mmCIF file of C-alpha atoms in Angstrom:
data_model
loop_
_atom_site.group_PDB
_atom_site.id
_atom_site.type_symbol
_atom_site.label_atom_id
_atom_site.label_comp_id
_atom_site.label_asym_id
_atom_site.label_seq_id
_atom_site.Cartn_x
_atom_site.Cartn_y
_atom_site.Cartn_z
ATOM 1 C CA MET A 1 0.000 0.000 0.000
ATOM 2 C CA ASP A 2 2.861 2.364 0.825
ATOM 3 C CA PHE A 3 4.462 1.627 -2.542
ATOM 4 C CA ASN A 4 1.235 2.343 -4.367
ATOM 5 C CA MET A 5 0.815 5.661 -2.577
ATOM 6 C CA LYS A 6 4.329 6.682 -3.524
ATOM 7 C CA LYS A 7 3.726 5.696 -7.106
ATOM 8 C CA LEU A 8 0.457 7.620 -7.138
ATOM 9 C CA ALA A 9 2.119 10.701 -5.664
ATOM 10 C CA SER A 10 4.935 10.476 -8.214
ATOM 11 C CA GLY A 11 2.468 10.187 -11.093
ATOM 12 C CA ALA A 12 0.510 13.159 -9.817
ATOM 13 C CA GLY A 13 3.700 15.208 -9.622
ATOM 14 C CA VAL A 14 4.635 14.381 -13.205
ATOM 15 C CA PHE A 15 1.134 15.239 -14.369
ATOM 16 C CA PHE A 16 1.252 18.576 -12.556
ATOM 17 C CA THR A 17 4.662 19.422 -14.005
ATOM 18 C CA ARG A 18 3.454 18.671 -17.546
ATOM 19 C CA ALA A 19 0.322 20.726 -17.006
ATOM 20 C CA VAL A 20 2.402 23.706 -15.887
ATOM 21 C CA GLN A 21 4.745 23.281 -18.841
ATOM 22 C CA PHE A 22 1.833 23.082 -21.285
ATOM 23 C CA THR A 23 0.165 26.178 -19.790
ATOM 24 C CA GLU A 24 3.372 28.193 -19.973
ATOM 25 C CA GLU A 25 3.770 27.223 -23.630
ATOM 26 C CA ARG A 26 0.250 28.389 -24.378
ATOM 27 C CA LEU A 27 0.943 31.696 -22.697
ATOM 28 C CA GLY A 28 4.228 32.106 -24.548
ATOM 29 C CA GLN A 29 6.291 31.900 -21.350
ATOM 30 C CA ALA A 30 8.180 28.714 -22.248
ATOM 31 C CA GLU A 31 9.968 27.372 -25.297
ATOM 32 C CA ARG A 32 8.522 24.494 -27.249
ATOM 33 C CA THR A 33 10.366 21.744 -29.104
ATOM 34 C CA GLU A 34 8.738 21.378 -32.509
ATOM 35 C CA PRO A 35 8.677 17.962 -34.217
ATOM 36 C CA ASP A 36 10.299 17.624 -37.618
ATOM 37 C CA ALA A 37 8.379 18.592 -40.741
ATOM 38 C CA ASP A 38 8.008 14.995 -41.959
ATOM 39 C CA LEU A 39 6.292 13.947 -38.738
ATOM 40 C CA GLU A 40 3.963 16.944 -38.946
ATOM 41 C CA ARG A 41 3.071 16.060 -42.544
ATOM 42 C CA LEU A 42 2.299 12.443 -41.637
ATOM 43 C CA ALA A 43 0.235 13.544 -38.648
ATOM 44 C CA GLY A 44 -1.783 15.938 -40.797
ATOM 45 C CA ARG A 45 -2.531 13.245 -43.364
ATOM 46 C CA ALA A 46 -3.548 10.839 -40.594
ATOM 47 C CA ASP A 47 -5.921 13.391 -39.087
ATOM 48 C CA VAL A 48 -7.614 13.967 -42.439
ATOM 49 C CA THR A 49 -7.898 10.203 -42.971
ATOM 50 C CA ARG A 50 -9.527 9.743 -39.578
ATOM 51 C CA LEU A 51 -11.953 12.627 -40.167
ATOM 52 C CA TRP A 52 -13.238 11.392 -43.518
ATOM 53 C CA THR A 53 -13.253 7.754 -42.469
ATOM 54 C CA GLU A 54 -15.642 8.640 -39.655
ATOM 55 C CA ARG A 55 -17.889 10.622 -42.002
ATOM 56 C CA ILE A 56 -17.931 7.963 -44.732
ATOM 57 C CA CYS A 57 -18.628 5.222 -42.203
ATOM 58 C CA ARG A 58 -21.459 7.197 -40.605
ATOM 59 C CA GLN A 59 -23.063 8.154 -43.935
ATOM 60 C CA THR A 60 -22.814 4.592 -45.257
ATOM 61 C CA GLU A 61 -24.730 3.442 -42.198
ATOM 62 C CA VAL A 62 -27.375 6.077 -42.979
ATOM 63 C CA LEU A 63 -27.571 4.791 -46.570
ATOM 64 C CA LEU A 64 -28.058 1.194 -45.481
ATOM 65 C CA ARG A 65 -30.250 1.974 -42.452
ATOM 66 C CA PRO A 66 -32.187 5.212 -43.095
ATOM 67 C CA ASN A 67 -34.222 4.793 -39.908
ATOM 68 C CA PRO A 68 -32.248 6.369 -37.007
ATOM 69 C CA GLY A 69 -34.196 4.295 -34.492
ATOM 70 C CA VAL A 70 -33.045 1.062 -36.150
ATOM 71 C CA ARG A 71 -29.443 2.316 -36.204
ATOM 72 C CA MET A 72 -29.598 3.143 -32.497
ATOM 73 C CA GLU A 73 -31.082 -0.258 -31.714
ATOM 74 C CA GLU A 74 -28.341 -2.068 -33.644
ATOM 75 C CA PHE A 75 -25.706 0.067 -31.881
ATOM 76 C CA LEU A 76 -27.072 -0.889 -28.457
ATOM 77 C CA TYR A 77 -27.228 -4.570 -29.348
ATOM 78 C CA GLU A 78 -23.633 -4.395 -30.607
ATOM 79 C CA LYS A 79 -22.434 -2.782 -27.371
ATOM 80 C CA LEU A 80 -24.279 -5.443 -25.369
ATOM 81 C CA ASP A 81 -22.641 -8.129 -27.546
ATOM 82 C CA ARG A 82 -26.033 -9.446 -28.594
ATOM 83 C CA THR A 83 -27.556 -10.188 -32.005
ATOM 84 C CA ALA A 84 -30.107 -7.645 -33.173
ATOM 85 C CA PRO A 85 -33.460 -9.101 -34.296
ATOM 86 C CA GLN A 86 -33.940 -9.483 -38.030
ATOM 87 C CA ARG A 87 -36.318 -6.842 -39.353
ATOM 88 C CA PRO A 88 -37.993 -7.098 -42.767
ATOM 89 C CA ALA A 89 -37.074 -4.429 -45.277
ATOM 90 C CA SER A 90 -39.633 -1.785 -46.210
ATOM 91 C CA GLY A 91 -40.186 -3.440 -49.562
ATOM 92 C CA GLN A 92 -40.998 -6.746 -47.894
ATOM 93 C CA LEU A 93 -43.602 -5.106 -45.665
ATOM 94 C CA LEU A 94 -45.147 -3.343 -48.654
ATOM 95 C CA GLY A 95 -45.258 -6.610 -50.578
ATOM 96 C CA ARG A 96 -47.010 -8.409 -47.718
ATOM 97 C CA HIS A 97 -49.640 -5.668 -47.479
ATOM 98 C CA MET A 98 -50.284 -5.908 -51.220
ATOM 99 C CA GLU A 99 -50.695 -9.687 -51.055
ATOM 100 C CA ASP A 100 -53.036 -9.404 -48.085
ATOM 101 C CA ALA A 101 -55.048 -6.806 -49.991
ATOM 102 C CA ALA A 102 -55.246 -9.116 -53.015
ATOM 103 C CA ARG A 103 -56.593 -11.964 -50.888
ATOM 104 C CA SER A 104 -59.190 -9.631 -49.367
ATOM 105 C CA LEU A 105 -60.321 -8.161 -52.683
ATOM 106 C CA GLY A 106 -60.134 -11.437 -54.565
ATOM 107 C CA PRO A 107 -57.173 -12.731 -56.574
ATOM 108 C CA GLU A 108 -59.493 -13.588 -59.455
ATOM 109 C CA LEU A 109 -59.927 -9.880 -60.182
ATOM 110 C CA ALA A 110 -57.476 -8.127 -62.461
ATOM 111 C CA TYR A 111 -56.598 -5.704 -59.667
ATOM 112 C CA GLY A 112 -56.087 -8.579 -57.246
ATOM 113 C CA ARG A 113 -53.765 -10.367 -59.677
ATOM 114 C CA GLY A 114 -51.818 -7.142 -60.151
ATOM 115 C CA LEU A 115 -51.449 -6.720 -56.409
ATOM 116 C CA LEU A 116 -50.167 -10.278 -56.089
ATOM 117 C CA LEU A 117 -47.568 -9.773 -58.824
ATOM 118 C CA VAL A 118 -46.340 -6.408 -57.534
ATOM 119 C CA GLY A 119 -46.383 -7.621 -53.916
ATOM 120 C CA ALA A 120 -44.226 -10.637 -54.743
ATOM 121 C CA CYS A 121 -41.786 -8.419 -56.644
ATOM 122 C CA GLU A 122 -41.585 -5.920 -53.773
ATOM 123 C CA GLN A 123 -40.714 -8.746 -51.410
ATOM 124 C CA ARG A 124 -37.944 -9.905 -53.726
ATOM 125 C CA LEU A 125 -36.633 -6.339 -53.895
ATOM 126 C CA GLY A 126 -36.748 -6.135 -50.095
ATOM 127 C CA ARG A 127 -34.747 -9.318 -49.711
ATOM 128 C CA ALA A 128 -32.197 -8.055 -52.234
ATOM 129 C CA GLU A 129 -31.908 -4.809 -50.274
ATOM 130 C CA ARG A 130 -31.335 -6.670 -47.013
ATOM 131 C CA GLU A 131 -28.664 -8.877 -48.615
ATOM 132 C CA PHE A 132 -26.951 -5.784 -50.025
ATOM 133 C CA SER A 133 -26.960 -4.168 -46.578
ATOM 134 C CA GLN A 134 -25.404 -7.250 -45.014
ATOM 135 C CA VAL A 135 -22.692 -7.526 -47.679
ATOM 136 C CA SER A 136 -21.895 -3.804 -47.498
ATOM 137 C CA ALA A 137 -21.610 -3.915 -43.713
ATOM 138 C CA VAL A 138 -18.931 -6.590 -44.036
ATOM 139 C CA ALA A 139 -17.185 -5.137 -47.091
ATOM 140 C CA LEU A 140 -16.992 -1.460 -46.116
ATOM 141 C CA ILE A 141 -18.358 -0.505 -42.704
ATOM 142 C CA GLY A 142 -16.525 -3.286 -40.868
ATOM 143 C CA PRO A 143 -13.015 -2.378 -42.124
ATOM 144 C CA LEU A 144 -13.620 1.335 -41.527
ATOM 145 C CA ARG A 145 -14.688 0.656 -37.963
ATOM 146 C CA ASP A 146 -11.719 -1.654 -37.427
ATOM 147 C CA PHE A 147 -9.394 1.180 -38.430
ATOM 148 C CA LEU A 148 -11.074 3.718 -36.146
ATOM 149 C CA GLU A 149 -11.303 1.392 -33.151
ATOM 150 C CA GLY A 150 -7.960 -0.364 -33.662
ATOM 151 C CA ASP A 151 -5.233 1.373 -35.664
ATOM 152 C CA TRP A 152 -6.386 4.888 -34.915
ATOM 153 C CA SER A 153 -6.689 4.199 -31.193
ATOM 154 C CA LEU A 154 -3.098 2.979 -31.169
ATOM 155 C CA ILE A 155 -1.920 6.013 -33.159
ATOM 156 C CA THR A 156 -3.721 8.346 -30.756
ATOM 157 C CA LYS A 157 -2.122 6.623 -27.779
ATOM 158 C CA GLU A 158 1.383 6.895 -29.216
ATOM 159 C CA ARG A 159 0.897 10.523 -30.244
ATOM 160 C CA ARG A 160 -0.234 11.360 -26.733
ATOM 161 C CA LEU A 161 2.827 9.597 -25.358
ATOM 162 C CA LEU A 162 5.019 11.569 -27.768
ATOM 163 C CA GLU A 163 3.486 14.812 -26.528
ATOM 164 C CA ASN A 164 4.281 13.808 -22.935
ATOM 165 C CA ARG A 165 7.864 13.034 -23.927
ATOM 166 C CA ARG A 166 8.103 16.446 -25.555
ATOM 167 C CA LEU A 167 6.793 18.183 -22.440
ATOM 168 C CA ASP A 168 9.322 16.297 -20.315
ATOM 169 C CA LEU A 169 12.108 17.268 -22.725
ATOM 170 C CA ASP A 170 11.182 20.965 -22.638
ATOM 171 C CA ALA A 171 10.949 20.858 -18.832
ATOM 172 C CA CYS A 172 14.493 19.434 -18.680
ATOM 173 C CA LYS A 173 15.718 22.200 -20.977
ATOM 174 C CA ALA A 174 14.139 24.792 -18.717
ATOM 175 C CA ARG A 175 15.741 23.272 -15.597
ATOM 176 C CA LEU A 176 19.146 23.263 -17.309
ATOM 177 C CA ARG A 177 18.813 26.946 -18.152
ATOM 178 C CA ARG A 178 17.874 27.773 -14.557
ATOM 179 C CA ALA A 179 20.678 25.685 -12.996
ATOM 180 C CA GLN A 180 23.437 27.764 -11.359
ATOM 181 C CA ALA A 181 25.787 25.348 -9.626
ATOM 182 C CA ALA A 182 28.032 23.042 -11.609
ATOM 183 C CA GLU A 183 26.581 19.928 -9.979
ATOM 184 C CA SER A 184 23.054 21.067 -10.767
ATOM 185 C CA LYS A 185 24.031 21.734 -14.365
ATOM 186 C CA ALA A 186 25.605 18.280 -14.683
ATOM 187 C CA ALA A 187 22.542 16.542 -13.240
ATOM 188 C CA ALA A 188 20.230 18.592 -15.419
ATOM 189 C CA GLY A 189 22.381 17.786 -18.467
ATOM 190 C CA ASP A 190 22.191 14.025 -17.805
ATOM 191 C CA GLU A 191 18.447 14.303 -17.323
ATOM 192 C CA LEU A 192 18.161 16.243 -20.575
ATOM 193 C CA GLN A 193 20.067 13.570 -22.496
ATOM 194 C CA ARG A 194 17.723 10.840 -21.213
ATOM 195 C CA ALA A 195 14.667 12.935 -22.046
ATOM 196 C CA GLN A 196 16.012 13.649 -25.529
ATOM 197 C CA ALA A 197 16.657 9.943 -26.172
ATOM 198 C CA GLU A 198 13.160 9.001 -25.011
ATOM 199 C CA PHE A 199 11.643 11.723 -27.165
ATOM 200 C CA ASP A 200 13.592 10.661 -30.265
ATOM 201 C CA GLN A 201 12.660 7.013 -29.744
ATOM 202 C CA GLN A 202 8.972 7.818 -29.327
ATOM 203 C CA ALA A 203 9.080 10.094 -32.371
ATOM 204 C CA GLU A 204 10.355 7.193 -34.496
ATOM 205 C CA VAL A 205 7.639 4.843 -33.194
ATOM 206 C CA THR A 206 4.952 7.434 -33.899
ATOM 207 C CA LYS A 207 6.341 8.158 -37.354
ATOM 208 C CA LEU A 208 6.234 4.458 -38.258
ATOM 209 C CA LEU A 209 2.590 4.197 -37.213
ATOM 210 C CA LEU A 210 1.657 7.340 -39.106
ATOM 211 C CA GLY A 211 3.487 6.055 -42.165
ATOM 212 C CA ASP A 212 1.245 2.964 -42.174
ATOM 213 C CA ILE A 213 -1.661 5.221 -43.140
ATOM 214 C CA SER A 214 -0.628 4.550 -46.747
ATOM 215 C CA SER A 215 -1.375 0.856 -46.195
ATOM 216 C CA THR A 216 -4.705 1.859 -44.690
ATOM 217 C CA HIS A 217 -5.548 3.787 -47.859
ATOM 218 C CA VAL A 218 -4.762 0.718 -49.983
ATOM 219 C CA ASN A 219 -6.971 -1.455 -47.793
ATOM 220 C CA HIS A 220 -9.837 1.028 -47.846
ATOM 221 C CA LEU A 221 -9.579 1.299 -51.634
ATOM 222 C CA ARG A 222 -9.995 -2.474 -51.896
ATOM 223 C CA CYS A 223 -13.038 -2.232 -49.621
ATOM 224 C CA LEU A 224 -14.468 0.467 -51.878
ATOM 225 C CA HIS A 225 -14.144 -1.861 -54.865
ATOM 226 C CA GLU A 226 -16.011 -4.608 -52.999
ATOM 227 C CA PHE A 227 -18.726 -2.146 -52.004
ATOM 228 C CA VAL A 228 -19.170 -0.973 -55.592
ATOM 229 C CA GLU A 229 -19.356 -4.584 -56.816
ATOM 230 C CA ALA A 230 -22.050 -5.355 -54.238
ATOM 231 C CA GLN A 231 -23.971 -2.212 -55.145
ATOM 232 C CA ALA A 232 -23.770 -2.964 -58.882
ATOM 233 C CA ALA A 233 -25.007 -6.532 -58.298
ATOM 234 C CA TYR A 234 -27.864 -5.211 -56.159
ATOM 235 C CA TYR A 235 -29.034 -2.700 -58.775
ATOM 236 C CA LYS A 236 -28.724 -5.308 -61.536
ATOM 237 C CA GLN A 237 -30.829 -7.753 -59.544
ATOM 238 C CA CYS A 238 -33.457 -5.080 -58.903
ATOM 239 C CA HIS A 239 -33.533 -4.201 -62.603
ATOM 240 C CA LEU A 240 -34.110 -7.846 -63.563
ATOM 241 C CA HIS A 241 -36.900 -8.184 -61.019
ATOM 242 C CA MET A 242 -38.620 -5.086 -62.391
ATOM 243 C CA GLU A 243 -38.290 -6.297 -65.997
ATOM 244 C CA ASP A 244 -39.896 -9.620 -65.038
ATOM 245 C CA LEU A 245 -42.667 -7.755 -63.237
ATOM 246 C CA GLN A 246 -43.387 -5.603 -66.273
ATOM 247 C CA LYS A 247 -43.675 -8.704 -68.475
ATOM 248 C CA GLU A 248 -45.973 -10.450 -65.991
ATOM 249 C CA LEU A 249 -48.179 -7.368 -65.676
ATOM 250 C CA ALA A 250 -48.344 -7.041 -69.469
ATOM 251 C CA CYS A 251 -49.369 -10.696 -69.830
ATOM 252 C CA GLY A 252 -51.926 -10.318 -67.061
ATOM 253 C CA SER A 253 -53.410 -7.203 -68.662
ATOM 254 C CA ALA A 254 -53.665 -8.950 -72.027
ATOM 255 C CA GLY A 255 -55.305 -11.998 -70.450
ATOM 256 C CA GLY A 256 -57.693 -9.827 -68.471
ATOM 257 C CA SER A 257 -58.738 -7.879 -71.582
ATOM 258 C CA GLY A 258 -59.365 -11.095 -73.467
ATOM 259 C CA GLN A 259 -61.497 -12.484 -70.687
ATOM 260 C CA GLN A 260 -63.504 -9.273 -70.431
ATOM 261 C CA GLY A 261 -64.128 -9.275 -74.188
ATOM 262 C CA GLU A 262 -65.231 -12.915 -74.077
ATOM 263 C CA GLN A 263 -67.568 -12.259 -71.157
ATOM 264 C CA SER A 264 -69.101 -9.155 -72.728
ATOM 265 C CA GLY A 265 -69.513 -10.796 -76.141
ATOM 266 C CA GLY A 266 -70.719 -14.293 -75.362
ATOM 267 C CA GLY A 267 -71.502 -14.207 -71.698
ATOM 268 C CA GLY A 268 -69.192 -17.190 -71.056
ATOM 269 C CA ASP A 269 -67.536 -17.803 -67.698
ATOM 270 C CA PRO A 270 -63.738 -17.517 -67.264
ATOM 271 C CA PRO A 271 -61.918 -20.869 -67.206
ATOM 272 C CA SER A 272 -62.104 -22.412 -63.768
ATOM 273 C CA PRO A 273 -59.152 -24.135 -62.079
ATOM 274 C CA PRO A 274 -58.962 -27.934 -62.340
ATOM 275 C CA PRO A 275 -60.766 -30.009 -59.661
ATOM 276 C CA GLY A 276 -58.683 -30.500 -56.518
ATOM 277 C CA SER A 277 -56.532 -27.428 -57.140
ATOM 278 C CA ARG A 278 -55.196 -25.403 -54.215
ATOM 279 C CA ARG A 279 -53.401 -22.146 -53.652
ATOM 280 C CA ALA A 280 -49.765 -22.301 -52.547
ATOM 281 C CA ARG A 281 -47.126 -19.829 -51.455
ATOM 282 C CA VAL A 282 -43.628 -20.174 -52.924
ATOM 283 C CA LEU A 283 -41.007 -20.481 -50.186
ATOM 284 C CA PHE A 284 -37.823 -20.136 -52.254
ATOM 285 C CA ASP A 285 -36.797 -18.997 -55.721
ATOM 286 C CA TYR A 286 -36.710 -21.873 -58.206
ATOM 287 C CA ASP A 287 -35.235 -21.853 -61.717
ATOM 288 C CA ALA A 288 -36.883 -24.239 -64.140
ATOM 289 C CA ALA A 289 -34.541 -26.970 -65.357
ATOM 290 C CA ASP A 290 -36.391 -27.427 -68.668
ATOM 291 C CA ALA A 291 -39.507 -26.333 -70.551
ATOM 292 C CA SER A 292 -41.757 -28.721 -68.588
ATOM 293 C CA GLU A 293 -41.073 -26.898 -65.314
ATOM 294 C CA LEU A 294 -42.228 -23.526 -64.023
ATOM 295 C CA SER A 295 -39.795 -20.944 -62.612
ATOM 296 C CA LEU A 296 -40.816 -19.544 -59.243
ATOM 297 C CA TYR A 297 -40.038 -16.529 -57.086
ATOM 298 C CA ALA A 298 -40.256 -16.603 -53.318
ATOM 299 C CA ASP A 299 -43.527 -15.329 -51.812
ATOM 300 C CA GLN A 300 -45.492 -15.750 -55.031
ATOM 301 C CA LEU A 301 -49.006 -17.205 -54.799
ATOM 302 C CA ILE A 302 -49.756 -19.867 -57.423
ATOM 303 C CA THR A 303 -52.401 -22.495 -58.124
ATOM 304 C CA VAL A 304 -51.264 -26.109 -57.877
ATOM 305 C CA TYR A 305 -52.849 -29.463 -58.562
ATOM 306 C CA THR A 306 -51.792 -33.003 -59.371
ATOM 307 C CA VAL A 307 -52.468 -35.247 -62.361
ATOM 308 C CA PRO A 308 -52.716 -39.034 -62.463
ATOM 309 C CA GLY A 309 -49.378 -40.798 -62.563
ATOM 310 C CA MET A 310 -47.368 -37.779 -61.387
ATOM 311 C CA ASP A 311 -44.504 -38.203 -58.934
ATOM 312 C CA SER A 312 -45.610 -37.248 -55.410
ATOM 313 C CA ASP A 313 -42.647 -34.872 -55.120
ATOM 314 C CA TRP A 314 -44.039 -32.663 -57.879
ATOM 315 C CA LEU A 315 -47.212 -30.715 -58.644
ATOM 316 C CA ILE A 316 -48.512 -28.806 -61.634
ATOM 317 C CA GLY A 317 -48.293 -25.080 -60.956
ATOM 318 C CA GLU A 318 -50.173 -22.311 -62.750
ATOM 319 C CA ARG A 319 -49.234 -18.631 -62.646
ATOM 320 C CA GLU A 320 -51.040 -16.243 -64.988
ATOM 321 C CA ASN A 321 -50.622 -17.787 -68.461
ATOM 322 C CA HIS A 322 -47.719 -20.037 -67.436
ATOM 323 C CA ARG A 323 -47.942 -23.665 -66.384
ATOM 324 C CA GLY A 324 -45.373 -26.302 -65.479
ATOM 325 C CA ARG A 325 -44.123 -28.777 -62.911
ATOM 326 C CA VAL A 326 -43.000 -27.400 -59.554
ATOM 327 C CA PRO A 327 -41.288 -29.199 -56.623
ATOM 328 C CA VAL A 328 -43.472 -29.657 -53.543
ATOM 329 C CA THR A 329 -40.590 -28.816 -51.178
ATOM 330 C CA TYR A 330 -40.553 -25.247 -52.506
ATOM 331 C CA LEU A 331 -44.214 -24.662 -51.634
ATOM 332 C CA GLU A 332 -46.403 -23.956 -48.645
ATOM 333 C CA LEU A 333 -49.874 -25.301 -49.401
ATOM 334 C CA LEU A 334 -52.639 -22.970 -48.228
ATOM 335 C CA SER A 335 -56.065 -24.046 -47.057
#
């Protein structure tokens, strides 16, 4: 306990001495040892890198999570070292509302069919948006945060230590100037040499860390490339989804017009689904392997039925004017 008190008192004395030295420098009453120009240049570049890294990281989070409440929730979960709950994207919620509206109004109506098609597409767009957010968080936000919380914290620590070494060095210079007796001058000179050596050593360590900012720029440039690739893939996927939706809506409009003309001209009823048919929700995207199969998108609603002699793992699926075999494992049969 006695040793700890002495150590605490010694640390407080050093802190007080540095505070006095720093105050005198600010008031112009003490000389200041300036670091070399190269160190100042590296420090300036590091400060600019830190500033814009923070801004880019923060604005990227805003881009991926526009809702500030969701960002705050994810931040709290991260600090508590817990996994934040998965929230559906806005497009997914919109798609679900459209599908619910179609079931309420009647999917046999042209408007109901349109709601089903657009709702399914909005859900696909929402899932694509969520995947893009997850990939971007790993590709760009993660490395930027690692720099700020890791490398920059170490640089800040070493720069602070360098400033303390500089204050100690200037204090030794001041004591040497004030020394009168030969013995005092000799002791002050030895102390100055040690302080100068410690300052020079810390300056080299700090300069090495600041020089590594160039490597940080290379790493962040690679992360930018990955972010752009993810963003390009996301926009391409969205464009393909919208093209498919336009085609499906065009086919549905043509079919609806034909049915209306037939009903108005001959009074006939629209074709009814086969006996034993049911509605089903698509669970996962499915690409048809050949012309006998029907491609599916997750969250679509289709009509399914079986035919004699068909494998129990397959059903016939109908969607607008398209028909083909679909795997049962990709469907949720609705009552």
